[in-house]
PDB file of C-alpha atoms in Angstrom:
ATOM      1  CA  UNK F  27       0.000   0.000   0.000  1.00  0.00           C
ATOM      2  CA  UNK F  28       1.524   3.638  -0.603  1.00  0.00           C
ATOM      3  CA  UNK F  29       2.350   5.551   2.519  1.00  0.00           C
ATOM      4  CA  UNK F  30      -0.086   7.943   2.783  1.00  0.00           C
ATOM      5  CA  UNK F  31       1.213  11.375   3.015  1.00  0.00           C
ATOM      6  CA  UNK F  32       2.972  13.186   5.970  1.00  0.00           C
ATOM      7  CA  UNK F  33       4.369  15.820   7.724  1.00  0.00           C
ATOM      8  CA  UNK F  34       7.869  16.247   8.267  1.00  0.00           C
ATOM      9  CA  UNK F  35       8.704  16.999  12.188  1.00  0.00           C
ATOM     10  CA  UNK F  36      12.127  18.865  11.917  1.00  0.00           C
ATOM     11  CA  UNK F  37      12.289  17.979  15.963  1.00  0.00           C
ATOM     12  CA  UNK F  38      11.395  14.048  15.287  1.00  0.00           C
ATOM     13  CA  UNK F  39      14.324  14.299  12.456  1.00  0.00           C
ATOM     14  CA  UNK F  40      16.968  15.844  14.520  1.00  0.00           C
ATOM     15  CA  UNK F  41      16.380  13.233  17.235  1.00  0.00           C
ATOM     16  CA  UNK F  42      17.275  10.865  14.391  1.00  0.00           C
ATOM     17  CA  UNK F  43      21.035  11.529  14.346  1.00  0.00           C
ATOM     18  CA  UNK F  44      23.922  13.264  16.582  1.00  0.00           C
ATOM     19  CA  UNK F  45      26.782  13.597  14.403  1.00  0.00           C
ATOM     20  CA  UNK F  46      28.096  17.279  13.617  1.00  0.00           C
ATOM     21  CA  UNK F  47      29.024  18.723   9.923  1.00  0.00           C
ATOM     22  CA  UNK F  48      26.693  15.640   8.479  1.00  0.00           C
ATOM     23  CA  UNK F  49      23.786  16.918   6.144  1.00  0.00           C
ATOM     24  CA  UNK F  50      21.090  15.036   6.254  1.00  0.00           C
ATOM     25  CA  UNK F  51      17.809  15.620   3.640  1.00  0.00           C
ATOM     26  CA  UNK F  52      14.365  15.170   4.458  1.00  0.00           C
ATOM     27  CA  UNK F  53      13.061  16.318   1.523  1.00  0.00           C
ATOM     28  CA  UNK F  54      13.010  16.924  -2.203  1.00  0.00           C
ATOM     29  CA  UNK F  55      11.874  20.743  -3.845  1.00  0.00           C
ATOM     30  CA  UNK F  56      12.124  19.808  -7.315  1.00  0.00           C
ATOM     31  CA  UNK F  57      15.961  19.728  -7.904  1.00  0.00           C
ATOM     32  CA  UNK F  58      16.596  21.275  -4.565  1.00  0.00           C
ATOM     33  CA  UNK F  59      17.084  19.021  -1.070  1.00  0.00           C
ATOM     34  CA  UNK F  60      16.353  20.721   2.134  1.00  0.00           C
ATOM     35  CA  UNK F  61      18.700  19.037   4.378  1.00  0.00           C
ATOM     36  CA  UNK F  62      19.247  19.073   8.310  1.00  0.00           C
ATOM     37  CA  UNK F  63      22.613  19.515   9.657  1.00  0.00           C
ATOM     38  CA  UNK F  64      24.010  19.511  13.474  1.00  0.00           C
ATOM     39  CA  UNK F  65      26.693  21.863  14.002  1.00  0.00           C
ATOM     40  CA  UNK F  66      29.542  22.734  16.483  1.00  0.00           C
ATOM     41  CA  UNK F  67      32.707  24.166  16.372  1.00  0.00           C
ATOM     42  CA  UNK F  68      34.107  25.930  13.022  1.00  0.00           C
ATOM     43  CA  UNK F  69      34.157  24.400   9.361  1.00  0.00           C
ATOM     44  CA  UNK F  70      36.212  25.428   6.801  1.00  0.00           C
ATOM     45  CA  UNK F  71      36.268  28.968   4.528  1.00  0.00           C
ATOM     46  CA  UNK F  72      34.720  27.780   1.401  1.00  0.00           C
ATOM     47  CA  UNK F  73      32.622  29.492  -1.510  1.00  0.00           C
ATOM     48  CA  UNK F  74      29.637  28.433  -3.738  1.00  0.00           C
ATOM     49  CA  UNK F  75      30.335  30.062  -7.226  1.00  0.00           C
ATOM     50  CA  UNK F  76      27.019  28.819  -8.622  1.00  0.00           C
ATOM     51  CA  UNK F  77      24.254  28.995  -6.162  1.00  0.00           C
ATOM     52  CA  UNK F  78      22.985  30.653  -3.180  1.00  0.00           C
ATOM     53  CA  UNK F  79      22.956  28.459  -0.043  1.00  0.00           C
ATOM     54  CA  UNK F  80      20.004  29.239   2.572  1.00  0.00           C
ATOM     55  CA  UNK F  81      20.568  28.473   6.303  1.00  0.00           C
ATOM     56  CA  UNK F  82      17.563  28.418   8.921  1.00  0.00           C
ATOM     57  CA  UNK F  83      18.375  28.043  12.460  1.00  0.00           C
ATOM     58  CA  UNK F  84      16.614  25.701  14.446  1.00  0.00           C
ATOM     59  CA  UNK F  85      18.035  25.527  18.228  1.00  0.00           C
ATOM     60  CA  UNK F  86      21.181  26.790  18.957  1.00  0.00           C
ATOM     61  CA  UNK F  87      23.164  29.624  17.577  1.00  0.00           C
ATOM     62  CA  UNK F  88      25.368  30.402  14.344  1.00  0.00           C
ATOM     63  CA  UNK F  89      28.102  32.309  13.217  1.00  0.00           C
ATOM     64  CA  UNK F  90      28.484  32.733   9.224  1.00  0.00           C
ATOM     65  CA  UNK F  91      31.765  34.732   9.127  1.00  0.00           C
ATOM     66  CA  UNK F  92      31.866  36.434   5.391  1.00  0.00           C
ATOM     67  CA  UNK F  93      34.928  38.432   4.573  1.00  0.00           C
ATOM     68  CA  UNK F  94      32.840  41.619   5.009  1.00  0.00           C
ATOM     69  CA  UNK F  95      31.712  40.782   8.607  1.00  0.00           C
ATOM     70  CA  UNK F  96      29.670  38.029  10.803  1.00  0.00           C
ATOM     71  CA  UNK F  97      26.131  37.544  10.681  1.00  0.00           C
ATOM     72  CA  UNK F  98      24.699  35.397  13.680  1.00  0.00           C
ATOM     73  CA  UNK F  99      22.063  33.473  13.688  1.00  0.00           C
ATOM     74  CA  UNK F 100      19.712  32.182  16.545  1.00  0.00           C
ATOM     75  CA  UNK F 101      16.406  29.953  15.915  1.00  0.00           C
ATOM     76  CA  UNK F 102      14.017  31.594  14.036  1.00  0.00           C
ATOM     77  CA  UNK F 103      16.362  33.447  11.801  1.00  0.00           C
ATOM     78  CA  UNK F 104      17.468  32.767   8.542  1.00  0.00           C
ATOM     79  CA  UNK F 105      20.105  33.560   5.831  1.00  0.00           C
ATOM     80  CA  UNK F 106      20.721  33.205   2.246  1.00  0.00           C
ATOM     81  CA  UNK F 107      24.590  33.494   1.941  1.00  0.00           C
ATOM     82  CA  UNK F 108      25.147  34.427  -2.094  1.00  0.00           C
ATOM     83  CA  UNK F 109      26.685  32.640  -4.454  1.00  0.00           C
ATOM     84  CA  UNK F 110      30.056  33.118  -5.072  1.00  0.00           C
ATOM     85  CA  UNK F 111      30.300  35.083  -1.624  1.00  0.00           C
ATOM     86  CA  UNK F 112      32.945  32.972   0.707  1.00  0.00           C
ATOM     87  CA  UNK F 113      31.878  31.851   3.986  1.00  0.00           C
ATOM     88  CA  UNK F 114      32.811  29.975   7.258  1.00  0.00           C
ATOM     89  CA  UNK F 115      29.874  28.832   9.690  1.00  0.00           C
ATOM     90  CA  UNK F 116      30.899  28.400  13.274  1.00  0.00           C
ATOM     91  CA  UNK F 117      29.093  27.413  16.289  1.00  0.00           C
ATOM     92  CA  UNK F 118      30.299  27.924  19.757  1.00  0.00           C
ATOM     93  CA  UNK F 119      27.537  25.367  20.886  1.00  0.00           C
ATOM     94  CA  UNK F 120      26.018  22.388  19.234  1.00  0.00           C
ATOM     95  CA  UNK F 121      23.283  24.122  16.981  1.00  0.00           C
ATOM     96  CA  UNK F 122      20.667  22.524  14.460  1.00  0.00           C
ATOM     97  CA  UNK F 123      20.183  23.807  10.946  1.00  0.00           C
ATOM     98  CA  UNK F 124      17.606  23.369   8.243  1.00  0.00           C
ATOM     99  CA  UNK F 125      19.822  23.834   4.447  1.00  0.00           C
ATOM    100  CA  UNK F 126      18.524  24.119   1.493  1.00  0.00           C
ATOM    101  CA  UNK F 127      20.260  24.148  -1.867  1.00  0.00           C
ATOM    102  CA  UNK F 128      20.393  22.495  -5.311  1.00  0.00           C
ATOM    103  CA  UNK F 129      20.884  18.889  -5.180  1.00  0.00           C
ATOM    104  CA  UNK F 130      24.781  18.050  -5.837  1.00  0.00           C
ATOM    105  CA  UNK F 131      25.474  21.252  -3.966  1.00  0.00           C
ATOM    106  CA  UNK F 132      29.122  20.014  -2.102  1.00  0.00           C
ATOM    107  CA  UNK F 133      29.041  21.324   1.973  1.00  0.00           C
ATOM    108  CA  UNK F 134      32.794  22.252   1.258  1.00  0.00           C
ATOM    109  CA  UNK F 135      32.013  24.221  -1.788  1.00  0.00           C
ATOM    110  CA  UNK F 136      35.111  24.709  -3.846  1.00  0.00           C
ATOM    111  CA  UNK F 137      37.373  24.398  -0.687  1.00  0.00           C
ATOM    112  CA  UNK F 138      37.447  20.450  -0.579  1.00  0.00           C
ATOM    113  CA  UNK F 139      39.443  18.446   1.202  1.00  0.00           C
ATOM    114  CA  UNK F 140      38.780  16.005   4.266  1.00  0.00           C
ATOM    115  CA  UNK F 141      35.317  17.728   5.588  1.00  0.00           C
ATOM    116  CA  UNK F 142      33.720  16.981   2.120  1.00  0.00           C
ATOM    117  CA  UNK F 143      30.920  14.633   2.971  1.00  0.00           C
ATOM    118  CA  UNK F 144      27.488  14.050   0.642  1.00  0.00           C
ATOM    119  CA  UNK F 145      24.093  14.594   2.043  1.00  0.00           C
ATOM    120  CA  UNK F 146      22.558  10.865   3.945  1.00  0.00           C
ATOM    121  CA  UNK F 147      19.279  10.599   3.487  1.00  0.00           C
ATOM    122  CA  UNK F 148      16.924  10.470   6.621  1.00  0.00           C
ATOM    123  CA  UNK F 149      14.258   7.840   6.308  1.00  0.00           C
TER     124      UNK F 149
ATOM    125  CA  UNK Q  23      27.465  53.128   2.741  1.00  0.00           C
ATOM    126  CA  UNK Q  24      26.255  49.495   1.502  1.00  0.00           C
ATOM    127  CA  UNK Q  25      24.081  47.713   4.534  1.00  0.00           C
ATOM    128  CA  UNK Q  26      25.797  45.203   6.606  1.00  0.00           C
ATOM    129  CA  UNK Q  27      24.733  41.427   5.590  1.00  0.00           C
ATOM    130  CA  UNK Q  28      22.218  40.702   8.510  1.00  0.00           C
ATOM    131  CA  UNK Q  29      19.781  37.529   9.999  1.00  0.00           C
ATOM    132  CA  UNK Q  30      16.374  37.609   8.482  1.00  0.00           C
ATOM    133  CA  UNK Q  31      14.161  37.233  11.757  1.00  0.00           C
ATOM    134  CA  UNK Q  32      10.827  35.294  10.908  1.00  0.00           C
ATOM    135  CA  UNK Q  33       9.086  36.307  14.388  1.00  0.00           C
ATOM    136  CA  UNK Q  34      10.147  40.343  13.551  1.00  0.00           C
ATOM    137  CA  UNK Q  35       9.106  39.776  10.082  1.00  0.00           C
ATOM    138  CA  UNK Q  36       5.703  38.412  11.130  1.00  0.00           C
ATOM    139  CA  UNK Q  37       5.279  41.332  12.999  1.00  0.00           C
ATOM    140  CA  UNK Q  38       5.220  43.923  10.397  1.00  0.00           C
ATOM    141  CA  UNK Q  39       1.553  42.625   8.826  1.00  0.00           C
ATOM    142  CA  UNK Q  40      -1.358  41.156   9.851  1.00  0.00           C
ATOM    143  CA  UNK Q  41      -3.382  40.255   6.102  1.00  0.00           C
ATOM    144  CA  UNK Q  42      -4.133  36.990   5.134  1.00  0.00           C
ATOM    145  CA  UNK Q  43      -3.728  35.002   2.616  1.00  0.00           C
ATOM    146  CA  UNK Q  44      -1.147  37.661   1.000  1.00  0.00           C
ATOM    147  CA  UNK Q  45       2.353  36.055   0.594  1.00  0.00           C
ATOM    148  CA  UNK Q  46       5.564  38.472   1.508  1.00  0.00           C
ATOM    149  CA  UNK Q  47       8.743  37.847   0.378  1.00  0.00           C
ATOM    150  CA  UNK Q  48      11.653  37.892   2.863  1.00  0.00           C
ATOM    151  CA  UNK Q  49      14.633  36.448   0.522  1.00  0.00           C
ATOM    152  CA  UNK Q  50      15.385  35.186  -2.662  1.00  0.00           C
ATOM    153  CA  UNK Q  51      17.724  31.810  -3.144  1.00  0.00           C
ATOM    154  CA  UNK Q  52      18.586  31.879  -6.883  1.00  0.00           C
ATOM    155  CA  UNK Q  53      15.933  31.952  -9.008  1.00  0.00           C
ATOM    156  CA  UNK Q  54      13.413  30.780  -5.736  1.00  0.00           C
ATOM    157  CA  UNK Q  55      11.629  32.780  -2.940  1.00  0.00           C
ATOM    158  CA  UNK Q  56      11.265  32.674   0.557  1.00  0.00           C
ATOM    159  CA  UNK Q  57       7.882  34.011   1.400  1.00  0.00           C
ATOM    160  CA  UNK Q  58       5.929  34.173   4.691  1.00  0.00           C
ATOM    161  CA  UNK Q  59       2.294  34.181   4.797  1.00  0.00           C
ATOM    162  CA  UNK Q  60      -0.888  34.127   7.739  1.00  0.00           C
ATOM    163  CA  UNK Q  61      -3.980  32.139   7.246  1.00  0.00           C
ATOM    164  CA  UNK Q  62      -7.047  31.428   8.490  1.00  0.00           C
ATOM    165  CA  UNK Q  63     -10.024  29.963   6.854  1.00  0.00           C
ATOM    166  CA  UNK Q  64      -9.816  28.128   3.480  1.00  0.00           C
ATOM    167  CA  UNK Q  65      -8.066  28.791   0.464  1.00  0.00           C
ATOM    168  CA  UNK Q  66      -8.648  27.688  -2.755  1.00  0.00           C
ATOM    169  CA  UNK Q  67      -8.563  24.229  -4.370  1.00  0.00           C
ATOM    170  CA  UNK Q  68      -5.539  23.837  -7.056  1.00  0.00           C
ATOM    171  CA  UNK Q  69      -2.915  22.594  -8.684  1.00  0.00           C
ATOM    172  CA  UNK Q  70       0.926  24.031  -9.480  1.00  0.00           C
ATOM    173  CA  UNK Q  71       2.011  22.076 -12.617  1.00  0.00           C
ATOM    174  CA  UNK Q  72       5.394  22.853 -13.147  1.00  0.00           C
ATOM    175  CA  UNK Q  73       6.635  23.078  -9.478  1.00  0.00           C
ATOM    176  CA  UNK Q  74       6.441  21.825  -5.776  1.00  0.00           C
ATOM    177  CA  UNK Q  75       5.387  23.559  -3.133  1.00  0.00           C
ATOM    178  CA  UNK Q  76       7.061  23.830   0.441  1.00  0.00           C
ATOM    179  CA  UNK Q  77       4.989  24.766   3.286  1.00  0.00           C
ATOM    180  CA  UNK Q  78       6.752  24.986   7.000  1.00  0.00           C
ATOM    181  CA  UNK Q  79       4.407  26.031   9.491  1.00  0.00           C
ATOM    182  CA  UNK Q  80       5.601  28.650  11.892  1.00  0.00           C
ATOM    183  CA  UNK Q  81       2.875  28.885  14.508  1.00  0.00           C
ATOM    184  CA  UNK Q  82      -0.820  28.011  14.325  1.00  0.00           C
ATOM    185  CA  UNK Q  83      -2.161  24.379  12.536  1.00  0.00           C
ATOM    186  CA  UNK Q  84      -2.113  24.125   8.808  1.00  0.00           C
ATOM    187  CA  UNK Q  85      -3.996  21.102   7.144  1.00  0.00           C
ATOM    188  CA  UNK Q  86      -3.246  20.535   3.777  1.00  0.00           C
ATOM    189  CA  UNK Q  87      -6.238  19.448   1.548  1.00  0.00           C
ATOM    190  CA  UNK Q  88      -4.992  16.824  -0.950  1.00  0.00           C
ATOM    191  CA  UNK Q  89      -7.149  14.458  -2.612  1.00  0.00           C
ATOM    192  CA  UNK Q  90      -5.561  11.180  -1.072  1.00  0.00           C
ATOM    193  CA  UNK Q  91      -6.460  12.634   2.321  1.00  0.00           C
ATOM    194  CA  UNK Q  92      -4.787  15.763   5.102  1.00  0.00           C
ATOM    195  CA  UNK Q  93      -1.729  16.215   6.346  1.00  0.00           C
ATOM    196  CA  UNK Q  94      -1.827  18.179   9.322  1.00  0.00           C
ATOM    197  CA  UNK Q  95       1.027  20.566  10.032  1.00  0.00           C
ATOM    198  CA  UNK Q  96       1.975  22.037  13.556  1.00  0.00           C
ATOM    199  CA  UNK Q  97       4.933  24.330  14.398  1.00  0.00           C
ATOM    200  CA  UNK Q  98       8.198  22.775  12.966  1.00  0.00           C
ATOM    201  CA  UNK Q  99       6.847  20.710  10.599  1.00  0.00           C
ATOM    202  CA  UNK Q 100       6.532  21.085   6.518  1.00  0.00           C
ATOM    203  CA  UNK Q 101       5.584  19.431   3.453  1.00  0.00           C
ATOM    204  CA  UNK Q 102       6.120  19.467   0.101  1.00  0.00           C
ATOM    205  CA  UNK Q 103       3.337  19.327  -2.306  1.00  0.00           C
ATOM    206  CA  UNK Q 104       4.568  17.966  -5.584  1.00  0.00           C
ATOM    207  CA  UNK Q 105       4.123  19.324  -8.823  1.00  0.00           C
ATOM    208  CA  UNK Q 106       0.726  18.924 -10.098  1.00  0.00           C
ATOM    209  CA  UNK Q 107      -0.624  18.063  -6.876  1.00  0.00           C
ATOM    210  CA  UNK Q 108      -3.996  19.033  -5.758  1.00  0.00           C
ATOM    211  CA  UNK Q 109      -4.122  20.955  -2.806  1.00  0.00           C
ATOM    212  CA  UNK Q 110      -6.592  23.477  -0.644  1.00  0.00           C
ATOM    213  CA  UNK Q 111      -4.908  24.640   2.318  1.00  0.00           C
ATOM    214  CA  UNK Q 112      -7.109  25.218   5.336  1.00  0.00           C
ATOM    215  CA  UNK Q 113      -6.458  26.747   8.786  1.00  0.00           C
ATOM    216  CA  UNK Q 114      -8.749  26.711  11.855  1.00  0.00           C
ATOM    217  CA  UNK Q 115      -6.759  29.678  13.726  1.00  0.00           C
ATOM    218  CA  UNK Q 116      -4.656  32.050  12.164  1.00  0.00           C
ATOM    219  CA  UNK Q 117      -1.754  30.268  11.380  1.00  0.00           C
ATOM    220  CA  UNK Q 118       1.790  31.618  10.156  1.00  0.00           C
ATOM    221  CA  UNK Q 119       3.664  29.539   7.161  1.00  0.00           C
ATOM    222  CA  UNK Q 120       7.183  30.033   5.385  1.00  0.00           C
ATOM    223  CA  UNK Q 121       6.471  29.242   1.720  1.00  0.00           C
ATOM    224  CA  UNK Q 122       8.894  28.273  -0.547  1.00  0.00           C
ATOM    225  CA  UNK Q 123       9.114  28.085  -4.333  1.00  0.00           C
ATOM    226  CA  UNK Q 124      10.160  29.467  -7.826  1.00  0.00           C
ATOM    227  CA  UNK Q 125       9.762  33.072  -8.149  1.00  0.00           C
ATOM    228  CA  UNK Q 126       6.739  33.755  -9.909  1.00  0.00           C
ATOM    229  CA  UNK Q 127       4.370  30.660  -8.441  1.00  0.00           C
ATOM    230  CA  UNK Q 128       0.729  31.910  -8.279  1.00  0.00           C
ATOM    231  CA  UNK Q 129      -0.983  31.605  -5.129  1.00  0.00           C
ATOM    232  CA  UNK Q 130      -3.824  30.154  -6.624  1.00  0.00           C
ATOM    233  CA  UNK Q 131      -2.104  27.686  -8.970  1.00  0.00           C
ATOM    234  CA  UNK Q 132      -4.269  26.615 -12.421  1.00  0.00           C
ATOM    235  CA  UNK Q 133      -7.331  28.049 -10.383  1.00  0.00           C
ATOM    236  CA  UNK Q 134      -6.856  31.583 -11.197  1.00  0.00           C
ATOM    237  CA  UNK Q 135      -9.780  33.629  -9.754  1.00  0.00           C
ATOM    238  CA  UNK Q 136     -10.141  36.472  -7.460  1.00  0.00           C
ATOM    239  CA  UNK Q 137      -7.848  34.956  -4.804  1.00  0.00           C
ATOM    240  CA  UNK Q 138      -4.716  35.709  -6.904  1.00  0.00           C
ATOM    241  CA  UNK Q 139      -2.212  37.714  -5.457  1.00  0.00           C
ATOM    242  CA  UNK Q 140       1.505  38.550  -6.079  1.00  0.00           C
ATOM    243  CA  UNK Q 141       3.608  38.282  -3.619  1.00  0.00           C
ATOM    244  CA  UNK Q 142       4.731  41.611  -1.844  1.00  0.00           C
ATOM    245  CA  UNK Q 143       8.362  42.508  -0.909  1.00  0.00           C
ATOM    246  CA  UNK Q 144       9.247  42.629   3.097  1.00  0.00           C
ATOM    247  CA  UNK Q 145      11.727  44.980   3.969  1.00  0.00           C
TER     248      UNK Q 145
END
């Protein structure tokens, strides 16, 4: 029988998983994912030359440090960091993020290296 | 001077109008929009052909009319309604949502009618 349609409980979905810097999608906008990430300490400088990259906080707080000054976060509060605009999120304590991007969109951007790490998908 | 990058606060945003049923636009991410809305009552029956549709429900209780039955959303939950997707949205108490899809979406879909509305532009 198909699964009959339902909502998606961000709160239910962050209980789901505890690891930090590990995007995890809960669902499809046509070619966009909107993903769930838990966050804590600082990632790496990195860029997005071809799309704009929203983050909404959920609990917690966040630091996107842009060359031309922070902008912090708490939950409620959103922000679409432009494309092509270099960034580095930080997060003094553990804080949980809803993403949302277009599908293939790498969390390191052009920086690489060892924090790459593709979206999971959250049943 | 150019104005220092800052959060987008929903609850502030939410603040600065009380219609219904009138989408506002608080950010764009690429060619998409983030858009807040209040509703109460019942909307309109339709369909969006060439896109889905995300609703995440702020405050207040949203159900989502589809044919193959409700889903009911509370605060931190959303869903996407595919493309081409019936849907009638329907709130008991005034209820706030963060919409988002492709600039340009009509509110009312393929239903057209008196009920249409652009969105307007939040500072």
């Amino acid at each position: 029988m198909p699964q009959a349609p339902a909502a998606i409980n961000l709160a239910d979905k962050l209980a789901q998983f505890s690891d930090l810097w590990s995007q995890k999608k809960v669902a499809d906008l046509n070619d966009y994912e909107v993903k769930l990430a838990k966050l804590k300490g600082e990632f790496v400088w990195h860029t997005h030359e071809d799309t704009d990259e929203l983050f909404l906080v959920i609990s917690g707080r966040l630091t996107l440090q842009l060359r031309g000054g922070d902008v912090v976060l708490g939950p409620g509060e959103l922000f679409v960091v432009p494309r092509g605009v270099e960034h580095c999120p930080v997060a003094d304590e553990e804080t949980a993020v809803l993403l949302l991007e277009p599908a293939g969109t790498l969390n390191t951007g052009d920086a690489g290296g060892s924090r790459t790490k593709a979206p999971e998908v959250l049943d």
